[in-house]
XYZ file of C-alpha atoms in Angstrom:
311
model
C 0.157 5.338 4.166
C -2.493 2.912 3.022
C -3.940 4.647 -0.030
C -3.042 2.126 -2.671
C -3.785 0.856 -6.132
C -3.048 -2.599 -7.333
C -5.428 -2.469 -10.172
C -3.053 -1.423 -12.847
C 0.425 -2.122 -11.668
C 1.025 -4.891 -9.175
C 1.109 -8.099 -11.176
C 3.141 -6.429 -13.896
C 5.555 -4.959 -11.424
C 6.299 -8.271 -9.843
C 7.165 -9.724 -13.205
C 8.758 -6.834 -15.035
C 10.913 -5.644 -12.138
C 11.484 -8.921 -10.324
C 15.184 -8.972 -11.089
C 15.565 -5.420 -9.870
C 16.142 -6.542 -6.302
C 19.428 -8.013 -7.427
C 20.490 -4.672 -8.870
C 19.681 -2.799 -5.675
C 23.134 -3.520 -4.311
C 24.964 -3.039 -7.597
C 23.299 0.301 -8.269
C 22.626 1.399 -4.713
C 23.491 5.060 -5.314
C 21.124 5.386 -8.257
C 18.461 3.583 -6.234
C 18.810 5.933 -3.286
C 18.882 9.015 -5.508
C 15.603 7.983 -7.100
C 13.697 7.328 -3.872
C 15.118 10.001 -1.566
C 12.114 12.308 -2.009
C 9.494 9.570 -1.518
C 7.643 8.740 1.701
C 7.608 4.929 1.776
C 4.564 2.821 2.490
C 4.428 1.615 6.081
C 4.500 -2.189 6.024
C 5.129 -2.638 9.759
C 1.501 -3.308 10.717
C 0.487 -5.484 7.772
C -0.302 -9.124 8.519
C -1.176 -11.734 5.893
C -1.627 -15.458 6.512
C -1.605 -16.565 2.898
C -1.513 -20.168 1.771
C 1.598 -21.817 0.382
C 1.547 -21.663 -3.437
C 1.101 -24.712 -5.569
C 4.228 -25.517 -7.555
C 4.507 -23.108 -10.471
C 1.286 -21.210 -9.662
C 1.160 -17.996 -7.633
C -2.000 -16.068 -6.698
C -1.467 -12.475 -5.582
C -4.134 -10.388 -3.869
C -3.931 -6.887 -5.332
C -5.644 -4.096 -3.407
C -5.925 -0.446 -4.283
C -7.752 2.693 -3.243
C -8.139 6.018 -4.958
C -6.595 8.744 -2.784
C -9.525 11.005 -3.631
C -11.958 8.669 -1.926
C -12.198 7.444 1.656
C -8.713 6.834 2.955
C -9.333 3.255 3.984
C -11.877 1.751 1.593
C -10.268 -0.253 -1.188
C -11.148 1.222 -4.555
C -9.889 -1.678 -6.662
C -9.574 -5.368 -5.909
C -7.921 -7.918 -8.181
C -6.414 -11.385 -8.047
C -3.335 -11.784 -10.215
C -2.110 -15.246 -11.148
C 1.328 -16.169 -12.503
C 1.548 -19.737 -13.855
C 5.077 -20.674 -14.910
C 4.079 -24.127 -16.152
C 1.243 -23.072 -18.417
C 2.963 -19.726 -19.149
C -0.126 -17.684 -18.357
C -0.807 -14.362 -16.645
C -4.361 -13.870 -15.391
C -6.161 -11.048 -13.627
C -9.613 -11.353 -12.074
C -11.287 -8.113 -10.985
C -13.892 -8.163 -8.213
C -16.243 -5.194 -8.302
C -15.853 -3.055 -5.203
C -19.636 -2.792 -4.608
C -20.102 -6.576 -4.364
C -22.280 -7.234 -1.307
C -20.563 -10.011 0.600
C -20.272 -11.696 3.994
C -17.107 -10.359 5.643
C -15.952 -12.813 8.347
C -16.845 -11.628 11.879
C -18.531 -8.477 10.524
C -21.451 -9.636 8.409
C -22.609 -8.256 5.076
C -20.911 -5.160 3.634
C -19.504 -4.107 0.305
C -16.301 -6.031 -0.286
C -14.294 -2.799 -0.393
C -15.003 -2.337 3.335
C -12.955 -5.420 4.255
C -9.671 -3.550 3.830
C -10.767 -0.823 6.251
C -12.057 -3.346 8.778
C -9.066 -5.668 8.858
C -6.430 -4.890 6.258
C -5.312 -7.221 3.469
C -5.664 -10.346 5.581
C -9.385 -9.746 6.105
C -9.747 -9.216 2.364
C -7.982 -12.568 1.895
C -10.306 -14.297 4.364
C -13.361 -12.755 2.710
C -12.374 -13.979 -0.739
C -11.252 -17.405 0.420
C -14.395 -18.048 2.468
C -16.830 -16.812 -0.183
C -15.124 -18.012 -3.369
C -12.877 -20.829 -2.076
C -9.860 -19.450 -3.942
C -6.427 -19.648 -2.215
C -4.378 -16.453 -2.031
C -0.626 -16.719 -1.480
C 0.650 -13.136 -1.346
C -0.541 -9.544 -1.252
C 0.694 -6.462 -3.073
C -0.261 -2.846 -2.429
C 0.885 0.058 -4.581
C 0.361 3.711 -3.730
C -1.645 5.492 -6.434
C 0.976 8.249 -6.572
C 3.341 5.840 -8.300
C 1.075 5.180 -11.252
C 2.169 7.946 -13.662
C 5.864 7.288 -13.036
C 5.453 3.542 -13.419
C 3.567 3.902 -16.697
C 6.300 6.140 -18.061
C 9.042 3.761 -16.898
C 7.460 0.501 -18.033
C 5.750 1.891 -21.148
C 8.082 4.695 -22.285
C 6.398 4.839 -25.701
C 3.028 5.464 -24.123
C -0.144 3.367 -24.265
C -2.355 3.523 -27.352
C -6.080 3.397 -26.623
C -9.232 4.127 -28.573
C -11.280 6.580 -26.497
C -14.980 6.263 -27.424
C -16.052 9.705 -26.186
C -14.694 12.727 -24.378
C -13.593 11.938 -20.831
C -13.137 14.795 -18.402
C -15.419 14.676 -15.375
C -13.553 13.940 -12.156
C -10.111 13.280 -13.701
C -8.654 16.802 -13.909
C -8.071 16.745 -17.676
C -9.835 16.336 -20.996
C -9.235 13.165 -23.031
C -10.508 13.605 -26.569
C -12.294 10.783 -28.426
C -10.384 8.698 -30.942
C -7.089 6.849 -30.926
C -4.688 8.436 -28.457
C -1.249 7.636 -27.081
C -1.402 8.184 -23.341
C 1.495 8.726 -20.986
C 1.614 8.677 -17.176
C -0.917 11.241 -15.959
C -3.171 10.790 -18.980
C -3.245 7.030 -18.460
C -4.124 7.648 -14.811
C -7.047 9.831 -15.870
C -8.181 7.166 -18.328
C -8.328 4.387 -15.735
C -9.884 6.662 -13.095
C -12.780 7.822 -15.256
C -16.100 6.357 -14.166
C -18.720 8.953 -15.113
C -20.360 7.198 -18.028
C -23.194 4.736 -18.564
C -20.930 1.816 -17.570
C -19.804 3.518 -14.329
C -17.509 1.203 -12.340
C -17.858 -1.595 -14.894
C -16.305 0.637 -17.560
C -13.510 1.638 -15.206
C -12.631 -1.996 -14.499
C -12.607 -2.767 -18.224
C -10.210 0.140 -18.844
C -7.960 -1.023 -16.016
C -7.691 -4.467 -17.552
C -7.047 -2.942 -20.989
C -4.184 -0.833 -19.654
C -2.690 -3.804 -17.792
C -2.428 -5.722 -21.054
C -0.886 -2.788 -22.898
C 1.675 -2.086 -20.153
C 2.604 -5.763 -20.126
C 3.397 -5.679 -23.847
C 6.097 -3.094 -23.208
C 7.077 -4.003 -19.643
C 8.356 -7.465 -20.488
C 10.662 -5.921 -23.092
C 12.253 -3.498 -20.633
C 15.726 -5.065 -20.411
C 18.102 -2.116 -20.271
C 20.175 -2.633 -17.146
C 20.659 1.099 -16.607
C 16.894 1.614 -16.263
C 16.498 -0.911 -13.458
C 17.696 1.279 -10.562
C 15.277 4.016 -11.607
C 12.402 1.549 -11.747
C 13.325 0.100 -8.375
C 13.741 3.524 -6.812
C 10.258 4.481 -7.904
C 8.590 1.254 -6.904
C 10.309 0.329 -3.663
C 8.783 3.209 -1.710
C 5.334 2.790 -3.201
C 4.971 -1.000 -3.182
C 4.127 -2.993 -0.069
C 4.214 -6.757 -0.630
C 5.181 -9.979 1.099
C 6.473 -11.610 -2.090
C 9.987 -12.779 -1.226
C 13.095 -12.144 -3.324
C 13.408 -15.727 -4.572
C 9.829 -15.759 -5.817
C 10.196 -12.365 -7.477
C 13.380 -13.417 -9.218
C 11.717 -16.601 -10.445
C 8.776 -14.652 -11.847
C 11.040 -12.124 -13.502
C 13.223 -14.776 -15.090
C 10.172 -16.654 -16.331
C 8.681 -13.563 -17.934
C 11.967 -12.595 -19.525
C 12.726 -15.999 -21.028
C 9.277 -17.230 -22.030
C 6.394 -16.016 -24.143
C 3.447 -15.621 -21.783
C 1.116 -14.195 -24.416
C -1.696 -11.827 -23.554
C -3.003 -11.197 -20.051
C -6.221 -13.169 -19.524
C -8.932 -11.283 -17.651
C -12.184 -11.945 -15.834
C -14.667 -9.687 -14.038
C -16.727 -10.727 -11.027
C -19.682 -10.580 -11.134
C -20.286 -12.010 -14.592
C -22.911 -10.427 -16.811
C -26.470 -11.382 -15.864
C -25.406 -12.777 -12.466
C -26.173 -9.769 -10.262
C -28.885 -7.288 -9.361
C -28.623 -3.756 -8.044
C -29.535 -3.353 -4.399
C -29.584 -0.736 -1.678
C -29.030 -0.870 2.083
C -28.953 2.075 4.449
C -25.646 1.002 5.954
C -23.952 0.206 2.640
C -25.672 2.312 -0.011
C -25.830 1.013 -3.591
C -24.564 -2.567 -3.833
C -24.285 -5.462 -6.276
C -26.105 -8.563 -5.035
C -24.483 -11.410 -6.918
C -25.211 -15.054 -7.617
C -22.385 -16.485 -5.523
C -22.590 -20.054 -6.770
C -22.267 -19.066 -10.412
C -19.544 -16.490 -9.798
C -17.648 -18.770 -7.426
C -17.535 -21.470 -10.094
C -16.451 -18.968 -12.756
C -13.611 -17.619 -10.604
C -12.415 -21.105 -9.639
C -12.486 -22.285 -13.245
C -10.611 -19.181 -14.400
C -7.822 -19.554 -11.835
C -7.754 -23.335 -11.646
C -4.183 -24.703 -11.816
C -3.320 -28.366 -12.397
C -4.713 -29.948 -9.194
C -1.785 -31.990 -7.913
C -1.106 -30.527 -4.480
C -3.139 -29.056 -1.666
C -2.344 -25.574 -0.366
C -1.197 -25.313 3.241
C -0.716 -22.348 5.530
C 2.622 -20.616 5.155
C 3.192 -20.634 8.875
C 2.507 -24.306 9.308
C-alpha cells in the first residue's frame, strides 16, 4: 500500500510520538487492540540509501500521495529538518509540478519520481538537483490523517477560512474562524480549487503542521501513547531507527523548539508555467536561485561531511 501523505504528519509524528516505541512493550495489549483492524503499509520492498546525518541535524524526506489521485504519483513532497543544537524544526515543501531532471529518466514532474523508483529515486532527484543531503524517509498513509489530528490535536485546529471550501473535499467548510477536527482538517488541506490552486494547498498544509505541533508537543499523558502508536504504526513506513526517534522525542519534550519554520520551492518570481505533452502543466523553475534558497534554509553548522549509511 503506497498511497501516502507526509505533508501534514510525518515530521510531527517522529517528534511527538518518538518515545512511543518504548511503550509498545509496556502497553502491548492496548497497542494491538488499536491496530488490529488496520492493514499495515508494506515496507518490504522499500530501499533508501540515505546519507549519515550530521551531528544534531536530521533531514527526513517526507512523501505523500492523495488516494483519490493516481496510485503511484506522489501528491506531496517535503523535507523535514530536526536540529537539536539550534532547537529548530523546519519544513521545505517542493511543488509536485516542478519540472526536473530525474536521474536515468530525464525530465518529468518531480512527483513522477516516486512512481518510477520509490523513495530512493526521489532522494536521488533532490540530492542531484538541489545538493541537499537526505538521511531518512517517512511515508504515512492518508487514511491515518483524521485519526492522527484527533489524537495529537484533541482540541481541534483553529483556522481562519477566507471563503467557502467545498469542491472536491466531500464537505462544506464555511468562511470565518473555525475549529477543525480530523476529517474537516483533512478537507481543509486537500482543497485546491481556488485561484492559488496547489500553492494554496501547500500553504494550508504548512499552516496545519504548525498548529498540530503546538498541541502535539504537549501530549504527555502516558495512557494516550499506546493509542497513538496503534494508529501510527500501521500507517507509517520509515527507516528512522528507535534510538534516533527516542532522541528526537526527548529533545522535543524537554526543549522549546518554537514555531515550525517553512519554505516553499519554487520561490515567488522564480518559475514560469509550462506545458509538455508527456507531462502536462509544469512549473519550470530557476534551479540556481531555488537551490541556493533551499540550501540556505536547511544549512546546519558545517563541521562534518555526510557519508553514505552503508559505507
